[in-house]
GROMACS .gro file of N, CA and C in nm:
model
  477
    1MET      N    1 -11.756  10.982   0.036
    1MET     CA    2 -11.798  10.848   0.065
    1MET      C    3 -11.946  10.829   0.079
    2ALA      N    4 -12.013  10.932   0.116
    2ALA     CA    5 -12.166  10.926   0.133
    2ALA      C    6 -12.223  10.896  -0.003
    3ASN      N    7 -12.169  10.944  -0.115
    3ASN     CA    8 -12.223  10.919  -0.250
    3ASN      C    9 -12.197  10.773  -0.294
    4ALA      N   10 -12.112  10.701  -0.231
    4ALA     CA   11 -12.077  10.558  -0.266
    4ALA      C   12 -12.200  10.466  -0.224
    5LEU      N   13 -12.275  10.503  -0.114
    5LEU     CA   14 -12.381  10.413  -0.077
    5LEU      C   15 -12.489  10.388  -0.182
    6PRO      N   16 -12.535  10.494  -0.248
    6PRO     CA   17 -12.632  10.469  -0.355
    6PRO      C   18 -12.575  10.387  -0.468
    7LEU      N   19 -12.447  10.398  -0.502
    7LEU     CA   20 -12.387  10.320  -0.609
    7LEU      C   21 -12.380  10.172  -0.562
    8VAL      N   22 -12.348  10.147  -0.437
    8VAL     CA   23 -12.344  10.010  -0.385
    8VAL      C   24 -12.484   9.944  -0.395
    9ALA      N   25 -12.586  10.022  -0.356
    9ALA     CA   26 -12.722   9.979  -0.361
    9ALA      C   27 -12.753   9.941  -0.499
   10LEU      N   28 -12.718  10.028  -0.596
   10LEU     CA   29 -12.745  10.010  -0.735
   10LEU      C   30 -12.688   9.881  -0.790
   11LEU      N   31 -12.563   9.853  -0.748
   11LEU     CA   32 -12.497   9.731  -0.791
   11LEU      C   33 -12.569   9.610  -0.735
   12VAL      N   34 -12.614   9.612  -0.614
   12VAL     CA   35 -12.692   9.503  -0.556
   12VAL      C   36 -12.818   9.476  -0.634
   13VAL      N   37 -12.887   9.588  -0.668
   13VAL     CA   38 -13.018   9.571  -0.744
   13VAL      C   39 -12.987   9.513  -0.879
   14ILE      N   40 -12.885   9.567  -0.950
   14ILE     CA   41 -12.850   9.511  -1.080
   14ILE      C   42 -12.815   9.373  -1.081
   15ALA      N   43 -12.733   9.330  -0.982
   15ALA     CA   44 -12.699   9.184  -0.965
   15ALA      C   45 -12.815   9.098  -0.942
   16GLY      N   46 -12.906   9.144  -0.864
   16GLY     CA   47 -13.033   9.065  -0.835
   16GLY      C   48 -13.113   9.049  -0.956
   17CYS      N   49 -13.132   9.161  -1.034
   17CYS     CA   50 -13.209   9.156  -1.160
   17CYS      C   51 -13.141   9.071  -1.264
   18ALA      N   52 -13.007   9.077  -1.274
   18ALA     CA   53 -12.935   8.992  -1.371
   18ALA      C   54 -12.957   8.849  -1.336
   19ALA      N   55 -12.955   8.812  -1.209
   19ALA     CA   56 -12.972   8.673  -1.174
   19ALA      C   57 -13.109   8.626  -1.211
   20LEU      N   58 -13.212   8.711  -1.192
   20LEU     CA   59 -13.347   8.677  -1.229
   20LEU      C   60 -13.355   8.661  -1.380
   21ALA      N   61 -13.293   8.745  -1.453
   21ALA     CA   62 -13.298   8.748  -1.599
   21ALA      C   63 -13.235   8.630  -1.659
   22SER      N   64 -13.139   8.564  -1.592
   22SER     CA   65 -13.067   8.451  -1.644
   22SER      C   66 -13.144   8.324  -1.619
   23ALA      N   67 -13.235   8.322  -1.524
   23ALA     CA   68 -13.310   8.199  -1.496
   23ALA      C   69 -13.420   8.180  -1.603
   24THR      N   70 -13.442   8.052  -1.626
   24THR     CA   71 -13.550   8.017  -1.733
   24THR      C   72 -13.655   7.928  -1.668
   25THR      N   73 -13.774   7.959  -1.707
   25THR     CA   74 -13.890   7.865  -1.667
   25THR      C   75 -13.926   7.783  -1.788
   26TYR      N   76 -13.912   7.656  -1.781
   26TYR     CA   77 -13.947   7.558  -1.888
   26TYR      C   78 -14.083   7.503  -1.861
   27THR      N   79 -14.171   7.514  -1.959
   27THR     CA   80 -14.301   7.445  -1.948
   27THR      C   81 -14.282   7.302  -2.005
   28VAL      N   82 -14.295   7.204  -1.911
   28VAL     CA   83 -14.268   7.067  -1.950
   28VAL      C   84 -14.369   7.021  -2.053
   29GLY      N   85 -14.316   6.972  -2.164
   29GLY     CA   86 -14.402   6.926  -2.275
   29GLY      C   87 -14.452   7.038  -2.359
   30ASP      N   88 -14.407   7.163  -2.333
   30ASP     CA   89 -14.446   7.278  -2.408
   30ASP      C   90 -14.600   7.287  -2.415
   31SER      N   91 -14.658   7.311  -2.522
   31SER     CA   92 -14.804   7.327  -2.534
   31SER      C   93 -14.884   7.201  -2.499
   32GLN      N   94 -14.825   7.085  -2.507
   32GLN     CA   95 -14.897   6.966  -2.468
   32GLN      C   96 -14.903   6.942  -2.321
   33GLY      N   97 -14.810   6.999  -2.250
   33GLY     CA   98 -14.816   6.988  -2.103
   33GLY      C   99 -14.766   6.847  -2.055
   34TRP      N  100 -14.800   6.814  -1.938
   34TRP     CA  101 -14.757   6.689  -1.871
   34TRP      C  102 -14.873   6.591  -1.886
   35THR      N  103 -14.865   6.501  -1.983
   35THR     CA  104 -14.972   6.408  -2.013
   35THR      C  105 -14.916   6.280  -2.085
   36THR      N  106 -14.995   6.186  -2.106
   36THR     CA  107 -14.947   6.061  -2.175
   36THR      C  108 -14.933   6.097  -2.322
   37GLY      N  109 -14.851   6.018  -2.391
   37GLY     CA  110 -14.839   6.027  -2.534
   37GLY      C  111 -14.740   6.132  -2.577
   38VAL      N  112 -14.658   6.188  -2.486
   38VAL     CA  113 -14.555   6.287  -2.525
   38VAL      C  114 -14.414   6.226  -2.500
   39ASP      N  115 -14.322   6.253  -2.591
   39ASP     CA  116 -14.194   6.202  -2.575
   39ASP      C  117 -14.111   6.306  -2.499
   40TYR      N  118 -14.105   6.282  -2.365
   40TYR     CA  119 -14.037   6.382  -2.276
   40TYR      C  120 -13.889   6.379  -2.284
   41THR      N  121 -13.833   6.260  -2.328
   41THR     CA  122 -13.693   6.256  -2.349
   41THR      C  123 -13.644   6.345  -2.459
   42SER      N  124 -13.725   6.349  -2.568
   42SER     CA  125 -13.699   6.440  -2.682
   42SER      C  126 -13.716   6.579  -2.634
   43TRP      N  127 -13.822   6.601  -2.559
   43TRP     CA  128 -13.852   6.744  -2.511
   43TRP      C  129 -13.732   6.802  -2.434
   44ALA      N  130 -13.675   6.711  -2.344
   44ALA     CA  131 -13.566   6.760  -2.257
   44ALA      C  132 -13.433   6.776  -2.331
   45SER      N  133 -13.417   6.699  -2.441
   45SER     CA  134 -13.287   6.698  -2.509
   45SER      C  135 -13.262   6.830  -2.571
   46GLY      N  136 -13.141   6.873  -2.564
   46GLY     CA  137 -13.095   6.999  -2.624
   46GLY      C  138 -13.119   7.125  -2.533
   47LYS      N  139 -13.187   7.098  -2.420
   47LYS     CA  140 -13.216   7.210  -2.327
   47LYS      C  141 -13.100   7.212  -2.225
   48ASN      N  142 -13.057   7.325  -2.187
   48ASN     CA  143 -12.947   7.342  -2.084
   48ASN      C  144 -13.011   7.385  -1.955
   49PHE      N  145 -13.033   7.291  -1.863
   49PHE     CA  146 -13.094   7.328  -1.737
   49PHE      C  147 -12.986   7.372  -1.637
   50ALA      N  148 -13.020   7.472  -1.555
   50ALA     CA  149 -12.920   7.518  -1.460
   50ALA      C  150 -12.987   7.548  -1.329
   51VAL      N  151 -12.906   7.548  -1.217
   51VAL     CA  152 -12.959   7.584  -1.089
   51VAL      C  153 -13.021   7.724  -1.105
   52GLY      N  154 -13.139   7.740  -1.051
   52GLY     CA  155 -13.213   7.867  -1.061
   52GLY      C  156 -13.331   7.859  -1.161
   53ASP      N  157 -13.319   7.764  -1.258
   53ASP     CA  158 -13.433   7.747  -1.354
   53ASP      C  159 -13.544   7.677  -1.279
   54LYS      N  160 -13.663   7.679  -1.353
   54LYS     CA  161 -13.781   7.614  -1.299
   54LYS      C  162 -13.844   7.531  -1.404
   55LEU      N  163 -13.908   7.424  -1.363
   55LEU     CA  164 -13.990   7.336  -1.448
   55LEU      C  165 -14.137   7.360  -1.408
   56ALA      N  166 -14.219   7.399  -1.510
   56ALA     CA  167 -14.360   7.425  -1.487
   56ALA      C  168 -14.437   7.308  -1.546
   57PHE      N  169 -14.502   7.225  -1.467
   57PHE     CA  170 -14.581   7.113  -1.518
   57PHE      C  171 -14.727   7.155  -1.519
   58ARG      N  172 -14.798   7.140  -1.627
   58ARG     CA  173 -14.938   7.168  -1.639
   58ARG      C  174 -15.010   7.042  -1.682
   59TYR      N  175 -15.116   7.009  -1.601
   59TYR     CA  176 -15.188   6.882  -1.627
   59TYR      C  177 -15.318   6.882  -1.553
   60VAL      N  178 -15.405   6.784  -1.585
   60VAL     CA  179 -15.535   6.773  -1.518
   60VAL      C  180 -15.515   6.725  -1.372
   61THR      N  181 -15.570   6.800  -1.282
   61THR     CA  182 -15.557   6.768  -1.136
   61THR      C  183 -15.597   6.623  -1.111
   62LYS      N  184 -15.519   6.557  -1.035
   62LYS     CA  185 -15.537   6.418  -0.992
   62LYS      C  186 -15.531   6.315  -1.102
   63ALA      N  187 -15.521   6.357  -1.229
   63ALA     CA  188 -15.507   6.262  -1.337
   63ALA      C  189 -15.367   6.216  -1.360
   64HIS      N  190 -15.272   6.300  -1.314
   64HIS     CA  191 -15.127   6.269  -1.322
   64HIS      C  192 -15.064   6.314  -1.192
   65THR      N  193 -14.935   6.273  -1.172
   65THR     CA  194 -14.855   6.326  -1.064
   65THR      C  195 -14.723   6.373  -1.121
   66VAL      N  196 -14.666   6.465  -1.052
   66VAL     CA  197 -14.522   6.497  -1.076
   66VAL      C  198 -14.449   6.447  -0.955
   67THR      N  199 -14.377   6.339  -0.986
   67THR     CA  200 -14.298   6.272  -0.875
   67THR      C  201 -14.153   6.272  -0.911
   68GLU      N  202 -14.077   6.339  -0.827
   68GLU     CA  203 -13.931   6.329  -0.846
   68GLU      C  204 -13.880   6.213  -0.763
   69VAL      N  205 -13.809   6.131  -0.826
   69VAL     CA  206 -13.750   6.013  -0.755
   69VAL      C  207 -13.601   6.034  -0.745
   70SER      N  208 -13.544   5.965  -0.642
   70SER     CA  209 -13.408   6.001  -0.607
   70SER      C  210 -13.296   5.917  -0.678
   71SER      N  211 -13.334   5.823  -0.760
   71SER     CA  212 -13.226   5.739  -0.816
   71SER      C  213 -13.263   5.692  -0.958
   72LYS      N  214 -13.164   5.663  -1.038
   72LYS     CA  215 -13.190   5.611  -1.170
   72LYS      C  216 -13.260   5.481  -1.162
   73SER      N  217 -13.229   5.393  -1.067
   73SER     CA  218 -13.298   5.267  -1.054
   73SER      C  219 -13.447   5.282  -1.031
   74ALA      N  220 -13.481   5.376  -0.943
   74ALA     CA  221 -13.628   5.406  -0.923
   74ALA      C  222 -13.690   5.464  -1.050
   75TYR      N  223 -13.614   5.544  -1.121
   75TYR     CA  224 -13.667   5.602  -1.247
   75TYR      C  225 -13.685   5.492  -1.351
   76ASP      N  226 -13.584   5.409  -1.367
   76ASP     CA  227 -13.594   5.297  -1.464
   76ASP      C  228 -13.705   5.204  -1.434
   77ALA      N  229 -13.733   5.182  -1.306
   77ALA     CA  230 -13.837   5.085  -1.265
   77ALA      C  231 -13.975   5.149  -1.249
   78CYS      N  232 -13.980   5.285  -1.271
   78CYS     CA  233 -14.100   5.359  -1.253
   78CYS      C  234 -14.156   5.345  -1.115
   79SER      N  235 -14.069   5.355  -1.015
   79SER     CA  236 -14.108   5.326  -0.875
   79SER      C  237 -14.093   5.461  -0.799
   80ALA      N  238 -14.198   5.490  -0.724
   80ALA     CA  239 -14.197   5.607  -0.643
   80ALA      C  240 -14.128   5.585  -0.500
   81ASN      N  241 -14.076   5.463  -0.486
   81ASN     CA  242 -14.006   5.440  -0.356
   81ASN      C  243 -13.892   5.533  -0.346
   82GLY      N  244 -13.872   5.599  -0.241
   82GLY     CA  245 -13.767   5.695  -0.223
   82GLY      C  246 -13.795   5.822  -0.296
   83GLU      N  247 -13.922   5.861  -0.311
   83GLU     CA  248 -13.955   5.983  -0.384
   83GLU      C  249 -13.906   6.102  -0.304
   84VAL      N  250 -13.863   6.205  -0.383
   84VAL     CA  251 -13.813   6.331  -0.329
   84VAL      C  252 -13.929   6.422  -0.306
   85SER      N  253 -14.023   6.425  -0.407
   85SER     CA  254 -14.143   6.507  -0.395
   85SER      C  255 -14.249   6.446  -0.480
   86ASP      N  256 -14.376   6.479  -0.449
   86ASP     CA  257 -14.493   6.420  -0.525
   86ASP      C  258 -14.608   6.519  -0.519
   87ASP      N  259 -14.662   6.550  -0.629
   87ASP     CA  260 -14.775   6.648  -0.631
   87ASP      C  261 -14.879   6.605  -0.746
   88ASP      N  262 -14.997   6.626  -0.720
   88ASP     CA  263 -15.101   6.601  -0.826
   88ASP      C  264 -15.205   6.716  -0.830
   89SER      N  265 -15.156   6.835  -0.808
   89SER     CA  266 -15.240   6.954  -0.798
   89SER      C  267 -15.285   7.007  -0.934
   90GLY      N  268 -15.220   6.964  -1.046
   90GLY     CA  269 -15.256   7.013  -1.177
   90GLY      C  270 -15.162   7.127  -1.222
   91SER      N  271 -15.091   7.192  -1.135
   91SER     CA  272 -15.000   7.301  -1.162
   91SER      C  273 -14.883   7.290  -1.065
   92THR      N  274 -14.779   7.231  -1.111
   92THR     CA  275 -14.662   7.206  -1.026
   92THR      C  276 -14.544   7.280  -1.087
   93THR      N  277 -14.482   7.363  -1.000
   93THR     CA  278 -14.353   7.428  -1.042
   93THR      C  279 -14.246   7.379  -0.954
   94VAL      N  280 -14.136   7.333  -1.014
   94VAL     CA  281 -14.025   7.272  -0.948
   94VAL      C  282 -13.908   7.366  -0.968
   95SER      N  283 -13.852   7.416  -0.859
   95SER     CA  284 -13.733   7.498  -0.870
   95SER      C  285 -13.612   7.409  -0.869
   96LEU      N  286 -13.519   7.429  -0.963
   96LEU     CA  287 -13.400   7.348  -0.972
   96LEU      C  288 -13.300   7.411  -0.883
   97THR      N  289 -13.277   7.358  -0.764
   97THR     CA  290 -13.192   7.416  -0.669
   97THR      C  291 -13.060   7.349  -0.647
   98THR      N  292 -13.043   7.230  -0.701
   98THR     CA  293 -12.919   7.152  -0.687
   98THR      C  294 -12.869   7.101  -0.826
   99PRO      N  295 -12.738   7.108  -0.840
   99PRO     CA  296 -12.689   7.050  -0.971
   99PRO      C  297 -12.697   6.899  -0.962
  100GLY      N  298 -12.682   6.830  -1.079
  100GLY     CA  299 -12.682   6.692  -1.086
  100GLY      C  300 -12.799   6.638  -1.172
  101THR      N  301 -12.819   6.507  -1.169
  101THR     CA  302 -12.929   6.451  -1.249
  101THR      C  303 -13.059   6.440  -1.158
  102HIS      N  304 -13.162   6.488  -1.219
  102HIS     CA  305 -13.299   6.486  -1.155
  102HIS      C  306 -13.393   6.394  -1.237
  103TYR      N  307 -13.470   6.318  -1.171
  103TYR     CA  308 -13.562   6.216  -1.237
  103TYR      C  309 -13.708   6.247  -1.200
  104TYR      N  310 -13.789   6.259  -1.305
  104TYR     CA  311 -13.934   6.286  -1.287
  104TYR      C  312 -14.015   6.179  -1.352
  105ILE      N  313 -14.113   6.133  -1.283
  105ILE     CA  314 -14.214   6.035  -1.335
  105ILE      C  315 -14.351   6.068  -1.301
  106CYS      N  316 -14.453   6.011  -1.367
  106CYS     CA  317 -14.585   6.018  -1.330
  106CYS      C  318 -14.611   5.889  -1.254
  107ASN      N  319 -14.668   5.900  -1.135
  107ASN     CA  320 -14.686   5.786  -1.046
  107ASN      C  321 -14.828   5.718  -1.065
  108ILE      N  322 -14.899   5.762  -1.165
  108ILE     CA  323 -15.028   5.693  -1.188
  108ILE      C  324 -14.999   5.565  -1.264
  109PRO      N  325 -15.057   5.450  -1.217
  109PRO     CA  326 -15.025   5.314  -1.276
  109PRO      C  327 -15.032   5.322  -1.426
  110GLY      N  328 -14.918   5.272  -1.490
  110GLY     CA  329 -14.913   5.260  -1.632
  110GLY      C  330 -14.851   5.386  -1.708
  111HIS      N  331 -14.871   5.498  -1.646
  111HIS     CA  332 -14.824   5.623  -1.718
  111HIS      C  333 -14.674   5.629  -1.737
  112CYS      N  334 -14.599   5.608  -1.629
  112CYS     CA  335 -14.450   5.614  -1.637
  112CYS      C  336 -14.401   5.500  -1.738
  113ALA      N  337 -14.455   5.381  -1.729
  113ALA     CA  338 -14.415   5.271  -1.807
  113ALA      C  339 -14.442   5.303  -1.960
  114SER      N  340 -14.542   5.391  -1.980
  114SER     CA  341 -14.574   5.426  -2.124
  114SER      C  342 -14.497   5.545  -2.173
  115GLY      N  343 -14.402   5.595  -2.088
  115GLY     CA  344 -14.316   5.706  -2.133
  115GLY      C  345 -14.336   5.838  -2.063
  116MET      N  346 -14.421   5.844  -1.966
  116MET     CA  347 -14.444   5.972  -1.892
  116MET      C  348 -14.337   5.982  -1.783
  117LYS      N  349 -14.215   6.012  -1.834
  117LYS     CA  350 -14.105   6.032  -1.741
  117LYS      C  351 -13.986   6.102  -1.818
  118PHE      N  352 -13.900   6.163  -1.747
  118PHE     CA  353 -13.782   6.215  -1.809
  118PHE      C  354 -13.674   6.247  -1.702
  119ALA      N  355 -13.553   6.242  -1.745
  119ALA     CA  356 -13.435   6.280  -1.657
  119ALA      C  357 -13.367   6.401  -1.719
  120ILE      N  358 -13.317   6.489  -1.636
  120ILE     CA  359 -13.241   6.602  -1.683
  120ILE      C  360 -13.117   6.614  -1.591
  121THR      N  361 -13.014   6.680  -1.657
  121THR     CA  362 -12.898   6.708  -1.587
  121THR      C  363 -12.894   6.862  -1.564
  122VAL      N  364 -12.879   6.900  -1.440
  122VAL     CA  365 -12.884   7.048  -1.401
  122VAL      C  366 -12.737   7.089  -1.370
  123SER      N  367 -12.694   7.191  -1.443
  123SER     CA  368 -12.557   7.244  -1.415
  123SER      C  369 -12.559   7.341  -1.297
  124ALA      N  370 -12.442   7.363  -1.240
  124ALA     CA  371 -12.434   7.449  -1.125
  124ALA      C  372 -12.438   7.598  -1.164
  125THR      N  373 -12.407   7.628  -1.280
  125THR     CA  374 -12.405   7.769  -1.322
  125THR      C  375 -12.499   7.790  -1.444
  126PRO      N  376 -12.556   7.909  -1.450
  126PRO     CA  377 -12.653   7.941  -1.561
  126PRO      C  378 -12.583   7.926  -1.691
  127SER      N  379 -12.653   7.869  -1.792
  127SER     CA  380 -12.600   7.852  -1.924
  127SER      C  381 -12.615   7.981  -2.006
  128GLY      N  382 -12.710   8.064  -1.976
  128GLY     CA  383 -12.727   8.185  -2.045
  128GLY      C  384 -12.789   8.164  -2.184
  129GLY      N  385 -12.809   8.042  -2.233
  129GLY     CA  386 -12.863   8.017  -2.361
  129GLY      C  387 -12.954   7.902  -2.370
  130GLY      N  388 -13.011   7.857  -2.256
  130GLY     CA  389 -13.088   7.744  -2.253
  130GLY      C  390 -13.228   7.755  -2.306
  131ALA      N  391 -13.274   7.875  -2.320
  131ALA     CA  392 -13.419   7.891  -2.361
  131ALA      C  393 -13.417   7.890  -2.516
  132SER      N  394 -13.531   7.839  -2.570
  132SER     CA  395 -13.556   7.837  -2.707
  132SER      C  396 -13.692   7.902  -2.731
  133ALA      N  397 -13.737   7.907  -2.856
  133ALA     CA  398 -13.869   7.965  -2.882
  133ALA      C  399 -13.981   7.880  -2.808
  134ALA      N  400 -13.959   7.755  -2.797
  134ALA     CA  401 -14.057   7.670  -2.733
  134ALA      C  402 -14.053   7.684  -2.582
  135ALA      N  403 -13.941   7.737  -2.527
  135ALA     CA  404 -13.925   7.753  -2.382
  135ALA      C  405 -13.874   7.899  -2.360
  136PRO      N  406 -13.970   7.992  -2.368
  136PRO     CA  407 -13.920   8.138  -2.358
  136PRO      C  408 -13.877   8.169  -2.221
  137ARG      N  409 -13.785   8.265  -2.216
  137ARG     CA  410 -13.739   8.319  -2.091
  137ARG      C  411 -13.855   8.406  -2.031
  138VAL      N  412 -13.903   8.353  -1.919
  138VAL     CA  413 -14.017   8.420  -1.856
  138VAL      C  414 -13.975   8.559  -1.794
  139PRO      N  415 -13.862   8.571  -1.723
  139PRO     CA  416 -13.835   8.701  -1.659
  139PRO      C  417 -13.756   8.798  -1.748
  140ALA      N  418 -13.785   8.798  -1.876
  140ALA     CA  419 -13.716   8.891  -1.965
  140ALA      C  420 -13.740   9.039  -1.920
  141ALA      N  421 -13.857   9.066  -1.862
  141ALA     CA  422 -13.889   9.197  -1.813
  141ALA      C  423 -13.797   9.238  -1.705
  142ALA      N  424 -13.742   9.143  -1.631
  142ALA     CA  425 -13.646   9.173  -1.525
  142ALA      C  426 -13.523   9.246  -1.580
  143ALA      N  427 -13.477   9.199  -1.695
  143ALA     CA  428 -13.358   9.262  -1.759
  143ALA      C  429 -13.386   9.409  -1.795
  144ALA      N  430 -13.507   9.429  -1.856
  144ALA     CA  431 -13.546   9.569  -1.895
  144ALA      C  432 -13.558   9.652  -1.770
  145MET      N  433 -13.615   9.598  -1.663
  145MET     CA  434 -13.632   9.667  -1.537
  145MET      C  435 -13.493   9.702  -1.483
  146ALA      N  436 -13.398   9.614  -1.489
  146ALA     CA  437 -13.264   9.645  -1.444
  146ALA      C  438 -13.201   9.762  -1.512
  147SER      N  439 -13.224   9.769  -1.643
  147SER     CA  440 -13.170   9.885  -1.720
  147SER      C  441 -13.230  10.011  -1.673
  148VAL      N  442 -13.361  10.018  -1.652
  148VAL     CA  443 -13.435  10.136  -1.607
  148VAL      C  444 -13.386  10.181  -1.466
  149VAL      N  445 -13.376  10.078  -1.377
  149VAL     CA  446 -13.329  10.105  -1.239
  149VAL      C  447 -13.186  10.159  -1.240
  150ALA      N  448 -13.102  10.098  -1.322
  150ALA     CA  449 -12.964  10.136  -1.331
  150ALA      C  450 -12.949  10.278  -1.379
  151ALA      N  451 -13.023  10.312  -1.479
  151ALA     CA  452 -13.022  10.456  -1.535
  151ALA      C  453 -13.064  10.553  -1.433
  152ALA      N  454 -13.177  10.521  -1.363
  152ALA     CA  455 -13.227  10.616  -1.263
  152ALA      C  456 -13.130  10.625  -1.143
  153ALA      N  457 -13.072  10.511  -1.105
  153ALA     CA  458 -12.979  10.518  -0.989
  153ALA      C  459 -12.856  10.594  -1.030
  154ILE      N  460 -12.804  10.584  -1.148
  154ILE     CA  461 -12.685  10.661  -1.192
  154ILE      C  462 -12.718  10.810  -1.191
  155LYS      N  463 -12.833  10.848  -1.242
  155LYS     CA  464 -12.872  10.984  -1.235
  155LYS      C  465 -12.875  11.040  -1.093
  156LEU      N  466 -12.931  10.961  -1.005
  156LEU     CA  467 -12.941  11.002  -0.865
  156LEU      C  468 -12.800  11.018  -0.802
  157ALA      N  469 -12.714  10.920  -0.836
  157ALA     CA  470 -12.577  10.925  -0.784
  157ALA      C  471 -12.498  11.041  -0.833
  158LEU      N  472 -12.526  11.087  -0.946
  158LEU     CA  473 -12.455  11.203  -1.007
  158LEU      C  474 -12.509  11.334  -0.953
  159LEU      N  475 -12.630  11.335  -0.891
  159LEU     CA  476 -12.681  11.459  -0.836
  159LEU      C  477 -12.613  11.504  -0.711
   0.00000   0.00000   0.00000
């Protein structure tokens, strides 16, 4: 039974690494970033967002905001009333922690109305295939690390 403890620890490590490896970080707007003149509805279409994924917004500090609004009506009206979060730091990372529809706008006057907004649907479970070449899986090294850790732990458990 004493040899079972390292095996249990190994399984916990592997499960943690697998969870990391399945999450995706999407750079909003890809190489264009978060700015005016980008079709964010097209950018978001075809992507499979899931709880655990992250949205990375890159933009000029104070020139834009990343504002999550709580309703479709606020989104449609480009209104920050009832905002969930708001940031203008230039580098905003949003962790997708709840399933459902999430709405993002830029709260600088005129930006949202000119198209600087998008809505996404976040699923409760990882899709496993949401990343594309334009949105690479950031933690791919975590999967490789899990393999190395698993091999080492199995060798130790066999000793």
